[in-house]
Amino acid sequence: MKLTTTFIVSSLLVTASAVPVTQKSGGYKVTLSKRASFSTSESVDVDGDALRDHLRRTTAKYERGFAAYHNNTGKAHPLAGKGLAKRHMSSDPLTNEGNAMWYGAITVGTPPQSFTMDFDTGSSDLVLPSPACTESCQGHHAYQPTESSTALSLLKPFSSAFGDQSKVYGMQYQDTVGIGGMSATKQTVGAATQYSDGFSKARFAADGLLGMAFKSISELHADPVFHTLYNQNQTDSGTFAFKLAENASELTLGGVNEALYTGEFAWSNVTEEGYWQVAVEGMTINNKTMFHGHAAIIDSGTTLLIADSTTVAQFYATIPGSRPAPEVAGPGYYTFPCNAVPSVSMTFGGRAFEIPQKTFNLGPSFKGSQECVGSLVGSDDMSFWIVGDIFLRGVYTAFDIENKRVGFADLA
Ligand SMILES: *[C@@H]1O[C@H](CO)[C@@H](O)[C@H](O)[C@H]1NC(C)=O
Ligand SMILES: *[C@@H]1O[C@H](CO)[C@@H](O)[C@H](O)[C@H]1NC(C)=O
Ligand SMILES: *[C@@H]1O[C@H](CO)[C@@H](O)[C@H](O)[C@H]1NC(C)=O
Ligand SMILES: *[C@@H]1O[C@H](CO)[C@@H](O)[C@H](O)[C@H]1NC(C)=O
Ligand SMILES: *[C@@H]1O[C@H](CO)[C@@H](O)[C@H](O)[C@H]1NC(C)=O
């Protein structure tokens, strides 16, 4: 059955009780909320540990996705060429992203059990704690398959292969997933009996992770939730869209919310179905064009902008007074004078989109410092760009699984 005309808002963080609000076409709405970022306000210094953690976790996350891609498709991911997926790293296999993720509510099972989820376009699996996960899942709601008449055990374990003491593992089930008033049946759910350190309640406020990329990077070898909804004709269109802002963040499933953007979308085709991988056509810094053409992955589950070290060094070289800040924030990070926040734009689908200066600046390197940390970070492991919410907060973003493309539009 298609549920095409009811617009639903689910409440934040606490429960998933869905409340019909108004009738409108163009999809179903899930309200999102955001936890703290790396600094709590412009006047407070950055949290160096959280920044180091963020880069480490993001690298591990991509390593995991590339390995799953290899396993699922039988070929190496074209972007996995450098250090990634070749090397074992002892880092957290699931994304924590420095307390800076976007949350929304879903239900799993019959009758519905409520959970809050981190909606992550940079991965593809649905993972929740199971009741057997006691210590490492403390504070999170556990998914209870025995309480669900629609739960089916697949009798298959899963395990995230990277990191030794920081593994996530458990058993796979199929169950009904309710989200924004729609339901996906026979959705594969990973019920973790062990959560990694990055999932501790203090670092990860949501109960679980809901991946929104393509099946080829699924470690459970399963359709991601949105693909299941689409395949089961629950949505009219194969598009979902995010507004990620401090306030009034929203995920629309099965369309876009026209109230949230103006003008047309600039679309970029997905170049490799796995991540939401497109071409970033260029970047400007203080009106100076930096480069033409790089592969970029659009990732709502990453906070920062991450690129290869060489490009990032060239970028900061154009800002007088900027310098590497390994001691403040970790390798790959740079500072620039706080009174000269660069104006940065990235070009996608033929159009340049500004990164708000306020967003680009992560804050002073220490309290009272005149040097601020930039949100563009270099990694020796990356030959590509990861475009996280530093960019996404300045635009309205549509992800289209039908036409395999990503669109950006100006926020209303
Ligand atoms: C690859 O996939 C198979 C199932 O298709 C699974 O049994 C195996 O553990 C996977 N290997 C890795 C390294 O993920
Ligand atoms: C969805 O709709 C298509 C076209 O109408 C139909 O072929 C398909 O069987 C439907 N799938 C489900 C799961 O209902
Ligand atoms: C966001 O909400 C908070 C609290 O409701 C408010 O103080 C703040 O001004 C809002 N910010 C914006 C940009 O609307
Ligand atoms: C994007 O892909 C579609 C086909 O899926 C094609 O018609 C279109 O020309 C492509 N656009 C660009 C800019 O390559
Ligand atoms: C960039 O160019 C615009 C107009 O082309 C101008 O208004 C603006 O001041 C320039 N910004 C910088 C930082 O040079």
CSV table of C-alpha atoms and ligand atoms in Angstrom, one decimal:
chain,number,residue,atom,x,y,z
A,1,MET,CA,0.0,0.0,0.0
A,2,LYS,CA,1.2,3.4,-0.8
A,3,LEU,CA,0.9,6.0,1.9
A,4,THR,CA,1.2,9.1,-0.3
A,5,THR,CA,-0.6,11.9,1.4
A,6,THR,CA,0.0,11.9,5.1
A,7,PHE,CA,2.8,14.0,6.3
A,8,ILE,CA,4.2,12.7,9.6
A,9,VAL,CA,6.5,14.1,12.1
A,10,SER,CA,8.1,11.8,14.7
A,11,SER,CA,9.3,13.2,17.9
A,12,LEU,CA,12.9,13.6,18.7
A,13,LEU,CA,15.3,11.5,20.8
A,14,VAL,CA,12.8,10.3,23.4
A,15,THR,CA,10.4,8.1,21.5
A,16,ALA,CA,9.3,7.4,18.0
A,17,SER,CA,5.6,8.1,18.6
A,18,ALA,CA,4.6,9.4,15.2
A,19,VAL,CA,2.1,12.2,15.1
A,20,PRO,CA,0.3,13.1,11.9
A,21,VAL,CA,0.6,16.8,11.4
A,22,THR,CA,-0.7,18.1,8.1
A,23,GLN,CA,-1.5,16.7,4.7
A,24,LYS,CA,0.9,17.5,1.9
A,25,SER,CA,2.4,15.7,-1.0
A,26,GLY,CA,6.1,15.1,-1.6
A,27,GLY,CA,7.1,12.5,1.0
A,28,TYR,CA,7.2,11.8,4.7
A,29,LYS,CA,9.0,13.8,7.2
A,30,VAL,CA,11.3,12.8,10.1
A,31,THR,CA,12.4,15.6,12.4
A,32,LEU,CA,16.0,15.4,13.3
A,33,SER,CA,17.9,16.8,16.2
A,34,LYS,CA,21.6,17.4,16.6
A,35,ARG,CA,23.9,16.9,19.5
A,36,ALA,CA,26.7,19.2,20.3
A,37,SER,CA,29.5,19.9,17.9
A,38,PHE,CA,33.2,20.1,18.5
A,39,SER,CA,32.9,23.3,20.3
A,40,THR,CA,29.8,24.5,22.0
A,41,SER,CA,30.0,28.1,20.8
A,42,GLU,CA,32.2,30.4,18.9
A,43,SER,CA,33.9,31.6,22.0
A,44,VAL,CA,34.8,28.2,23.3
A,45,ASP,CA,37.9,26.4,22.2
A,46,VAL,CA,37.8,23.2,20.1
A,47,ASP,CA,37.9,19.7,21.6
A,48,GLY,CA,41.1,18.3,20.2
A,49,ASP,CA,40.4,14.8,21.3
A,50,ALA,CA,37.1,14.8,19.6
A,51,LEU,CA,38.7,16.1,16.4
A,52,ARG,CA,41.4,13.4,16.4
A,53,ASP,CA,38.7,10.8,17.1
A,54,HIS,CA,36.6,12.1,14.3
A,55,LEU,CA,39.3,11.7,11.7
A,56,ARG,CA,40.3,8.3,13.0
A,57,ARG,CA,36.7,7.0,13.0
A,58,THR,CA,35.9,8.3,9.6
A,59,THR,CA,39.0,6.6,8.2
A,60,ALA,CA,37.9,3.3,9.8
A,61,LYS,CA,34.4,3.7,8.5
A,62,TYR,CA,35.5,4.1,4.9
A,63,GLU,CA,37.9,1.2,5.3
A,64,ARG,CA,35.0,-0.9,6.4
A,65,GLY,CA,32.8,0.2,3.5
A,66,PHE,CA,35.5,-0.4,0.9
A,67,ALA,CA,36.0,-3.9,2.3
A,68,ALA,CA,32.3,-4.6,2.2
A,69,TYR,CA,32.2,-3.3,-1.4
A,70,HIS,CA,35.0,-5.7,-2.3
A,71,ASN,CA,33.3,-8.6,-0.7
A,72,ASN,CA,29.9,-7.8,-2.2
A,73,THR,CA,30.9,-7.0,-5.8
A,74,GLY,CA,34.1,-9.0,-6.1
A,75,LYS,CA,36.1,-6.0,-7.2
A,76,ALA,CA,38.1,-3.4,-5.3
A,77,HIS,CA,36.4,0.0,-4.8
A,78,PRO,CA,38.1,2.4,-7.2
A,79,LEU,CA,38.7,4.9,-4.4
A,80,ALA,CA,40.3,2.3,-2.1
A,81,GLY,CA,43.6,2.6,-3.8
A,82,LYS,CA,45.6,4.4,-1.2
A,83,GLY,CA,46.1,3.4,2.4
A,84,LEU,CA,42.4,2.6,2.9
A,85,ALA,CA,41.2,-1.0,2.9
A,86,LYS,CA,44.7,-2.3,2.6
A,87,ARG,CA,45.8,-1.7,6.1
A,88,HIS,CA,44.4,-2.7,9.4
A,89,MET,CA,43.7,0.1,11.8
A,90,SER,CA,42.8,-0.2,15.4
A,91,SER,CA,39.9,2.2,15.3
A,92,ASP,CA,36.2,2.1,15.9
A,93,PRO,CA,34.3,0.2,13.3
A,94,LEU,CA,31.1,2.2,13.6
A,95,THR,CA,30.6,5.9,13.3
A,96,ASN,CA,30.5,8.1,16.3
A,97,GLU,CA,31.5,11.3,14.7
A,98,GLY,CA,32.4,13.3,17.8
A,99,ASN,CA,28.9,13.7,19.2
A,100,ALA,CA,27.9,15.5,16.1
A,101,MET,CA,25.3,13.5,14.3
A,102,TRP,CA,21.7,13.9,13.3
A,103,TYR,CA,19.0,11.9,15.1
A,104,GLY,CA,15.6,10.8,14.3
A,105,ALA,CA,13.1,8.2,15.4
A,106,ILE,CA,12.1,4.8,13.9
A,107,THR,CA,10.3,1.8,15.2
A,108,VAL,CA,11.2,-1.9,14.7
A,109,GLY,CA,9.0,-4.9,15.2
A,110,THR,CA,5.3,-5.7,15.9
A,111,PRO,CA,4.1,-4.2,18.2
A,112,PRO,CA,6.5,-1.3,17.4
A,113,GLN,CA,9.6,-0.8,19.6
A,114,SER,CA,11.0,2.8,19.4
A,115,PHE,CA,14.5,3.8,18.7
A,116,THR,CA,16.5,6.9,17.9
A,117,MET,CA,18.8,6.6,14.9
A,118,ASP,CA,21.8,8.3,13.4
A,119,PHE,CA,20.8,8.7,9.7
A,120,ASP,CA,24.0,8.1,7.9
A,121,THR,CA,24.4,8.5,4.1
A,122,GLY,CA,28.0,7.2,4.4
A,123,SER,CA,27.0,3.6,5.3
A,124,SER,CA,24.2,1.1,4.5
A,125,ASP,CA,23.3,-1.0,7.4
A,126,LEU,CA,20.7,-0.8,10.2
A,127,VAL,CA,22.3,-1.7,13.5
A,128,LEU,CA,20.7,-1.7,17.0
A,129,PRO,CA,21.7,-3.1,20.4
A,130,SER,CA,20.3,-6.5,21.3
A,131,PRO,CA,19.2,-7.4,24.9
A,132,ALA,CA,22.3,-9.5,25.2
A,133,CYS,CA,24.4,-6.4,24.9
A,134,THR,CA,24.6,-5.3,28.5
A,135,GLU,CA,27.7,-3.3,29.4
A,136,SER,CA,28.8,-1.8,26.1
A,137,CYS,CA,25.2,-0.9,25.1
A,138,GLN,CA,24.3,0.7,28.5
A,139,GLY,CA,21.8,3.6,28.2
A,140,HIS,CA,20.6,2.6,24.7
A,141,HIS,CA,17.2,1.0,24.0
A,142,ALA,CA,17.7,-2.6,23.0
A,143,TYR,CA,15.8,-4.3,20.1
A,144,GLN,CA,13.9,-7.3,21.5
A,145,PRO,CA,13.2,-9.8,18.7
A,146,THR,CA,11.4,-12.1,21.1
A,147,GLU,CA,8.8,-9.4,21.7
A,148,SER,CA,8.1,-8.9,18.0
A,149,SER,CA,5.7,-11.2,16.1
A,150,THR,CA,7.3,-10.2,12.8
A,151,ALA,CA,10.9,-10.8,13.9
A,152,LEU,CA,12.8,-13.6,12.1
A,153,SER,CA,16.2,-14.7,13.1
A,154,LEU,CA,18.4,-15.2,10.0
A,155,LEU,CA,20.7,-17.4,12.2
A,156,LYS,CA,23.6,-15.4,10.7
A,157,PRO,CA,26.2,-13.5,12.8
A,158,PHE,CA,27.7,-10.2,11.7
A,159,SER,CA,30.9,-8.6,12.7
A,160,SER,CA,32.7,-5.5,11.7
A,161,ALA,CA,36.1,-6.7,10.8
A,162,PHE,CA,38.3,-3.7,11.8
A,163,GLY,CA,39.6,-2.8,15.1
A,164,ASP,CA,40.4,-5.3,17.7
A,165,GLN,CA,39.0,-4.3,21.1
A,166,SER,CA,36.5,-2.0,19.4
A,167,LYS,CA,34.4,-4.5,17.4
A,168,VAL,CA,30.7,-4.4,16.8
A,169,TYR,CA,29.1,-7.8,16.4
A,170,GLY,CA,25.9,-9.7,16.9
A,171,MET,CA,23.2,-11.6,15.0
A,172,GLN,CA,21.1,-10.7,12.0
A,173,TYR,CA,17.3,-10.6,12.0
A,174,GLN,CA,14.6,-9.5,9.6
A,175,ASP,CA,11.8,-7.4,10.9
A,176,THR,CA,9.4,-4.6,10.1
A,177,VAL,CA,10.8,-1.1,10.3
A,178,GLY,CA,8.5,1.9,10.7
A,179,ILE,CA,9.8,5.3,9.7
A,180,GLY,CA,7.9,8.5,9.1
A,181,GLY,CA,4.6,6.6,8.8
A,182,MET,CA,5.9,4.1,6.3
A,183,SER,CA,6.9,0.6,6.9
A,184,ALA,CA,9.6,-1.7,5.4
A,185,THR,CA,8.9,-5.4,5.9
A,186,LYS,CA,11.6,-8.0,6.1
A,187,GLN,CA,14.3,-5.4,6.7
A,188,THR,CA,17.6,-6.8,7.7
A,189,VAL,CA,18.6,-5.6,11.2
A,190,GLY,CA,21.9,-6.2,12.9
A,191,ALA,CA,21.2,-6.8,16.6
A,192,ALA,CA,24.5,-6.1,18.3
A,193,THR,CA,25.6,-8.2,21.3
A,194,GLN,CA,28.7,-6.0,21.5
A,195,TYR,CA,28.9,-2.3,20.8
A,196,SER,CA,32.2,-0.5,20.3
A,197,ASP,CA,33.6,2.2,22.5
A,198,GLY,CA,32.3,4.8,20.1
A,199,PHE,CA,28.8,3.7,20.8
A,200,SER,CA,28.9,4.4,24.5
A,201,LYS,CA,26.0,6.6,25.5
A,202,ALA,CA,28.2,9.5,26.4
A,203,ARG,CA,29.6,9.5,22.8
A,204,PHE,CA,26.7,8.3,20.9
A,205,ALA,CA,23.3,9.5,22.0
A,206,ALA,CA,21.2,7.6,19.4
A,207,ASP,CA,20.4,4.0,19.9
A,208,GLY,CA,21.7,2.8,16.6
A,209,LEU,CA,22.8,3.6,13.1
A,210,LEU,CA,20.6,3.7,10.0
A,211,GLY,CA,22.7,3.6,6.8
A,212,MET,CA,21.4,5.3,3.7
A,213,ALA,CA,24.0,4.6,1.0
A,214,PHE,CA,23.8,1.6,-1.5
A,215,LYS,CA,23.7,-2.1,-0.9
A,216,SER,CA,27.2,-2.7,-2.3
A,217,ILE,CA,28.8,-1.3,0.9
A,218,SER,CA,26.4,-3.1,3.2
A,219,GLU,CA,28.3,-5.4,5.6
A,220,LEU,CA,25.0,-7.3,6.1
A,221,HIS,CA,24.7,-7.8,2.4
A,222,ALA,CA,21.3,-6.4,2.7
A,223,ASP,CA,19.1,-3.6,1.1
A,224,PRO,CA,19.4,-0.4,3.1
A,225,VAL,CA,16.1,0.7,4.7
A,226,PHE,CA,15.2,3.4,2.2
A,227,HIS,CA,15.8,0.9,-0.7
A,228,THR,CA,13.5,-1.5,1.0
A,229,LEU,CA,10.8,1.2,1.4
A,230,TYR,CA,11.2,2.1,-2.3
A,231,ASN,CA,11.2,-1.5,-3.5
A,232,GLN,CA,8.0,-2.2,-1.5
A,233,ASN,CA,6.3,0.8,-3.1
A,234,GLN,CA,6.1,2.6,0.2
A,235,THR,CA,7.4,5.8,-1.3
A,236,ASP,CA,6.3,7.5,-4.5
A,237,SER,CA,9.8,8.5,-5.5
A,238,GLY,CA,13.2,7.2,-4.9
A,239,THR,CA,14.4,10.5,-3.4
A,240,PHE,CA,15.1,11.4,0.2
A,241,ALA,CA,16.3,14.8,1.3
A,242,PHE,CA,18.0,16.4,4.2
A,243,LYS,CA,18.0,19.8,5.8
A,244,LEU,CA,20.7,19.7,8.4
A,245,ALA,CA,20.6,22.9,10.4
A,246,GLU,CA,21.1,23.8,14.0
A,247,ASN,CA,17.3,24.1,14.3
A,248,ALA,CA,14.5,22.5,12.3
A,249,SER,CA,16.5,19.8,10.7
A,250,GLU,CA,14.5,17.4,8.7
A,251,LEU,CA,14.7,14.2,6.6
A,252,THR,CA,12.1,13.8,4.0
A,253,LEU,CA,11.6,10.3,2.6
A,254,GLY,CA,10.1,9.7,-0.8
A,255,GLY,CA,10.4,13.3,-2.1
A,256,VAL,CA,11.7,16.7,-1.2
A,257,ASN,CA,10.1,19.3,1.0
A,258,GLU,CA,9.6,22.3,-1.2
A,259,ALA,CA,9.2,24.6,1.7
A,260,LEU,CA,12.8,24.1,2.7
A,261,TYR,CA,14.7,25.2,-0.5
A,262,THR,CA,14.5,27.8,-3.2
A,263,GLY,CA,15.2,27.6,-6.9
A,264,GLU,CA,16.4,24.5,-8.8
A,265,PHE,CA,18.6,21.6,-7.7
A,266,ALA,CA,22.0,21.3,-9.2
A,267,TRP,CA,22.3,17.6,-9.8
A,268,SER,CA,25.5,15.4,-9.9
A,269,ASN,CA,25.4,11.8,-11.1
A,270,VAL,CA,26.6,9.1,-8.8
A,271,THR,CA,29.9,7.9,-10.4
A,272,GLU,CA,30.2,4.6,-8.4
A,273,GLU,CA,27.3,3.0,-6.7
A,274,GLY,CA,28.3,2.3,-3.2
A,275,TYR,CA,28.7,5.5,-1.4
A,276,TRP,CA,26.9,8.7,-2.6
A,277,GLN,CA,29.9,9.4,-4.7
A,278,VAL,CA,29.9,12.3,-7.2
A,279,ALA,CA,32.4,14.7,-8.7
A,280,VAL,CA,33.2,17.9,-6.9
A,281,GLU,CA,33.9,20.1,-9.9
A,282,GLY,CA,35.9,22.8,-8.2
A,283,MET,CA,36.5,24.7,-5.0
A,284,THR,CA,37.1,28.4,-4.5
A,285,ILE,CA,38.8,30.1,-1.5
A,286,ASN,CA,38.4,33.8,-1.2
A,287,ASN,CA,37.4,33.8,-4.9
A,288,LYS,CA,40.5,31.9,-6.0
A,289,THR,CA,39.8,28.7,-7.9
A,290,MET,CA,41.6,25.8,-6.3
A,291,PHE,CA,41.2,22.8,-8.5
A,292,HIS,CA,38.9,21.1,-11.0
A,293,GLY,CA,37.5,17.7,-10.5
A,294,HIS,CA,37.8,15.3,-7.6
A,295,ALA,CA,35.7,12.3,-6.4
A,296,ALA,CA,33.6,13.3,-3.5
A,297,ILE,CA,31.4,11.3,-1.1
A,298,ILE,CA,28.4,13.0,0.4
A,299,ASP,CA,28.2,11.8,3.9
A,300,SER,CA,25.7,13.0,6.5
A,301,GLY,CA,27.4,10.8,9.1
A,302,THR,CA,30.7,12.8,8.9
A,303,THR,CA,31.0,16.3,10.3
A,304,LEU,CA,34.0,17.6,8.6
A,305,LEU,CA,35.4,18.1,5.1
A,306,ILE,CA,38.2,15.6,4.5
A,307,ALA,CA,40.5,15.5,1.5
A,308,ASP,CA,43.9,14.4,0.5
A,309,SER,CA,46.8,16.1,2.4
A,310,THR,CA,48.3,17.7,-0.7
A,311,THR,CA,45.1,19.5,-1.8
A,312,VAL,CA,44.4,20.6,1.8
A,313,ALA,CA,48.0,21.9,2.2
A,314,GLN,CA,47.5,23.9,-1.0
A,315,PHE,CA,44.2,25.2,0.2
A,316,TYR,CA,45.6,26.6,3.5
A,317,ALA,CA,48.7,27.9,1.7
A,318,THR,CA,46.4,30.6,0.2
A,319,ILE,CA,45.4,31.9,3.6
A,320,PRO,CA,48.1,34.1,5.1
A,321,GLY,CA,48.9,33.1,8.7
A,322,SER,CA,47.5,29.6,8.4
A,323,ARG,CA,49.5,26.6,9.6
A,324,PRO,CA,49.2,23.0,10.4
A,325,ALA,CA,47.9,22.3,13.9
A,326,PRO,CA,48.8,18.8,14.8
A,327,GLU,CA,49.4,19.7,18.5
A,328,VAL,CA,46.0,21.4,18.9
A,329,ALA,CA,43.7,19.2,16.9
A,330,GLY,CA,45.7,16.4,15.4
A,331,PRO,CA,47.5,15.6,12.2
A,332,GLY,CA,45.7,16.9,9.1
A,333,TYR,CA,44.2,19.9,10.9
A,334,TYR,CA,45.1,23.6,10.3
A,335,THR,CA,44.5,26.9,11.9
A,336,PHE,CA,44.0,30.3,10.4
A,337,PRO,CA,43.7,33.7,11.9
A,338,CYS,CA,40.2,34.0,13.5
A,339,ASN,CA,39.8,37.5,12.0
A,340,ALA,CA,40.3,36.1,8.5
A,341,VAL,CA,37.8,33.3,8.1
A,342,PRO,CA,38.1,32.2,4.5
A,343,SER,CA,35.1,32.3,2.2
A,344,VAL,CA,34.9,28.9,0.6
A,345,SER,CA,32.6,27.4,-2.0
A,346,MET,CA,32.4,24.0,-3.7
A,347,THR,CA,31.0,23.4,-7.1
A,348,PHE,CA,28.6,20.6,-7.8
A,349,GLY,CA,26.4,20.1,-10.8
A,350,GLY,CA,27.7,23.3,-12.4
A,351,ARG,CA,26.9,25.5,-9.4
A,352,ALA,CA,29.0,26.9,-6.6
A,353,PHE,CA,27.7,26.6,-3.1
A,354,GLU,CA,29.1,28.6,-0.3
A,355,ILE,CA,30.2,27.1,3.0
A,356,PRO,CA,28.9,29.4,5.7
A,357,GLN,CA,31.9,31.1,7.3
A,358,LYS,CA,30.5,30.4,10.7
A,359,THR,CA,30.4,26.7,9.9
A,360,PHE,CA,33.8,26.5,8.3
A,361,ASN,CA,35.4,27.9,11.5
A,362,LEU,CA,35.4,25.2,14.2
A,363,GLY,CA,36.5,27.7,16.9
A,364,PRO,CA,39.6,29.0,18.6
A,365,SER,CA,42.4,26.5,19.1
A,366,PHE,CA,42.4,27.4,22.8
A,367,LYS,CA,40.4,29.8,24.9
A,368,GLY,CA,41.2,33.3,23.9
A,369,SER,CA,43.4,32.3,21.0
A,370,GLN,CA,43.4,34.4,17.8
A,371,GLU,CA,43.9,31.2,15.8
A,372,CYS,CA,40.9,29.2,14.7
A,373,VAL,CA,40.7,25.6,13.5
A,374,GLY,CA,39.4,25.0,10.0
A,375,SER,CA,36.9,22.3,9.2
A,376,LEU,CA,38.8,21.2,6.1
A,377,VAL,CA,41.1,18.4,7.1
A,378,GLY,CA,43.8,16.5,5.2
A,379,SER,CA,44.3,12.8,5.4
A,380,ASP,CA,47.2,10.8,3.9
A,381,ASP,CA,44.8,7.9,3.5
A,382,MET,CA,42.3,9.6,1.3
A,383,SER,CA,42.6,10.2,-2.4
A,384,PHE,CA,39.1,11.6,-2.5
A,385,TRP,CA,36.9,14.1,-0.6
A,386,ILE,CA,34.4,13.3,2.1
A,387,VAL,CA,31.8,16.0,2.2
A,388,GLY,CA,30.2,16.1,5.6
A,389,ASP,CA,27.8,18.3,7.3
A,390,ILE,CA,30.1,21.4,7.4
A,391,PHE,CA,29.0,21.6,3.7
A,392,LEU,CA,25.6,20.0,4.1
A,393,ARG,CA,24.5,22.5,6.7
A,394,GLY,CA,24.6,25.3,4.1
A,395,VAL,CA,22.4,23.6,1.5
A,396,TYR,CA,19.3,21.4,1.0
A,397,THR,CA,20.4,18.0,-0.2
A,398,ALA,CA,18.4,15.4,-2.2
A,399,PHE,CA,19.6,11.8,-2.7
A,400,ASP,CA,17.9,10.0,-5.6
A,401,ILE,CA,18.3,6.3,-5.8
A,402,GLU,CA,16.1,6.0,-8.9
A,403,ASN,CA,18.3,8.2,-11.1
A,404,LYS,CA,21.4,7.7,-8.9
A,405,ARG,CA,22.2,11.4,-8.4
A,406,VAL,CA,22.7,13.9,-5.6
A,407,GLY,CA,21.2,17.4,-5.8
A,408,PHE,CA,22.0,20.5,-3.9
A,409,ALA,CA,19.7,23.6,-3.7
A,410,ASP,CA,19.8,26.8,-1.7
A,411,LEU,CA,18.1,26.7,1.6
A,412,ALA,CA,14.8,28.7,1.8
B,1,LIG,C1,31.9,-11.7,2.7
B,1,LIG,O1,30.6,-12.1,2.5
B,1,LIG,C2,30.2,-13.4,3.0
B,1,LIG,C3,28.7,-13.6,2.7
B,1,LIG,O2,28.4,-13.3,1.4
B,1,LIG,C4,30.5,-13.5,4.5
B,1,LIG,O3,30.2,-14.8,4.9
B,1,LIG,C5,31.9,-13.1,4.7
B,1,LIG,O4,32.2,-13.1,6.1
B,1,LIG,C6,32.3,-11.8,4.2
B,1,LIG,N1,33.6,-11.5,4.4
B,1,LIG,C7,34.0,-10.3,4.8
B,1,LIG,C8,35.5,-10.1,5.0
B,1,LIG,O5,33.2,-9.4,5.1
B,2,LIG,C1,5.5,-2.2,-6.8
B,2,LIG,O1,4.9,-1.7,-7.9
B,2,LIG,C2,5.3,-2.3,-9.1
B,2,LIG,C3,4.7,-1.5,-10.3
B,2,LIG,O2,3.4,-1.2,-10.0
B,2,LIG,C4,4.9,-3.7,-9.1
B,2,LIG,O3,5.4,-4.4,-10.3
B,2,LIG,C5,5.6,-4.4,-7.9
B,2,LIG,O4,5.2,-5.8,-7.8
B,2,LIG,C6,5.2,-3.7,-6.6
B,2,LIG,N1,6.0,-4.3,-5.6
B,2,LIG,C7,5.4,-4.6,-4.4
B,2,LIG,C8,6.4,-5.2,-3.4
B,2,LIG,O5,4.3,-4.4,-4.1
B,3,LIG,C1,17.8,27.7,17.6
B,3,LIG,O1,17.0,27.4,18.7
B,3,LIG,C2,17.5,28.0,19.9
B,3,LIG,C3,16.6,27.5,21.1
B,3,LIG,O2,15.3,27.2,20.6
B,3,LIG,C4,17.5,29.5,19.8
B,3,LIG,O3,18.0,30.0,21.0
B,3,LIG,C5,18.4,29.9,18.6
B,3,LIG,O4,18.3,31.3,18.4
B,3,LIG,C6,17.9,29.2,17.3
B,3,LIG,N1,18.9,29.4,16.3
B,3,LIG,C7,18.5,29.8,15.0
B,3,LIG,C8,19.6,30.0,14.1
B,3,LIG,O5,17.3,29.9,14.7
B,4,LIG,C1,23.6,11.8,-15.7
B,4,LIG,O1,23.1,10.5,-16.0
B,4,LIG,C2,22.0,10.5,-16.9
B,4,LIG,C3,21.5,9.1,-17.2
B,4,LIG,O2,21.3,8.5,-16.0
B,4,LIG,C4,22.4,11.2,-18.2
B,4,LIG,O3,21.3,11.3,-19.1
B,4,LIG,C5,23.0,12.6,-18.0
B,4,LIG,O4,23.5,13.1,-19.2
B,4,LIG,C6,24.1,12.5,-16.9
B,4,LIG,N1,24.5,13.8,-16.6
B,4,LIG,C7,25.8,14.2,-16.7
B,4,LIG,C8,26.1,15.6,-16.4
B,4,LIG,O5,26.7,13.4,-17.0
B,5,LIG,C1,34.6,37.7,-4.0
B,5,LIG,O1,34.0,38.3,-5.2
B,5,LIG,C2,32.9,39.0,-4.9
B,5,LIG,C3,32.3,39.6,-6.2
B,5,LIG,O2,32.8,38.9,-7.3
B,5,LIG,C4,33.2,40.2,-4.0
B,5,LIG,O3,32.1,40.9,-3.6
B,5,LIG,C5,33.9,39.7,-2.7
B,5,LIG,O4,34.3,40.7,-1.9
B,5,LIG,C6,35.1,38.8,-3.0
B,5,LIG,N1,35.5,38.2,-1.8
B,5,LIG,C7,36.8,38.1,-1.5
B,5,LIG,C8,37.1,37.5,-0.1
B,5,LIG,O5,37.7,38.6,-2.2
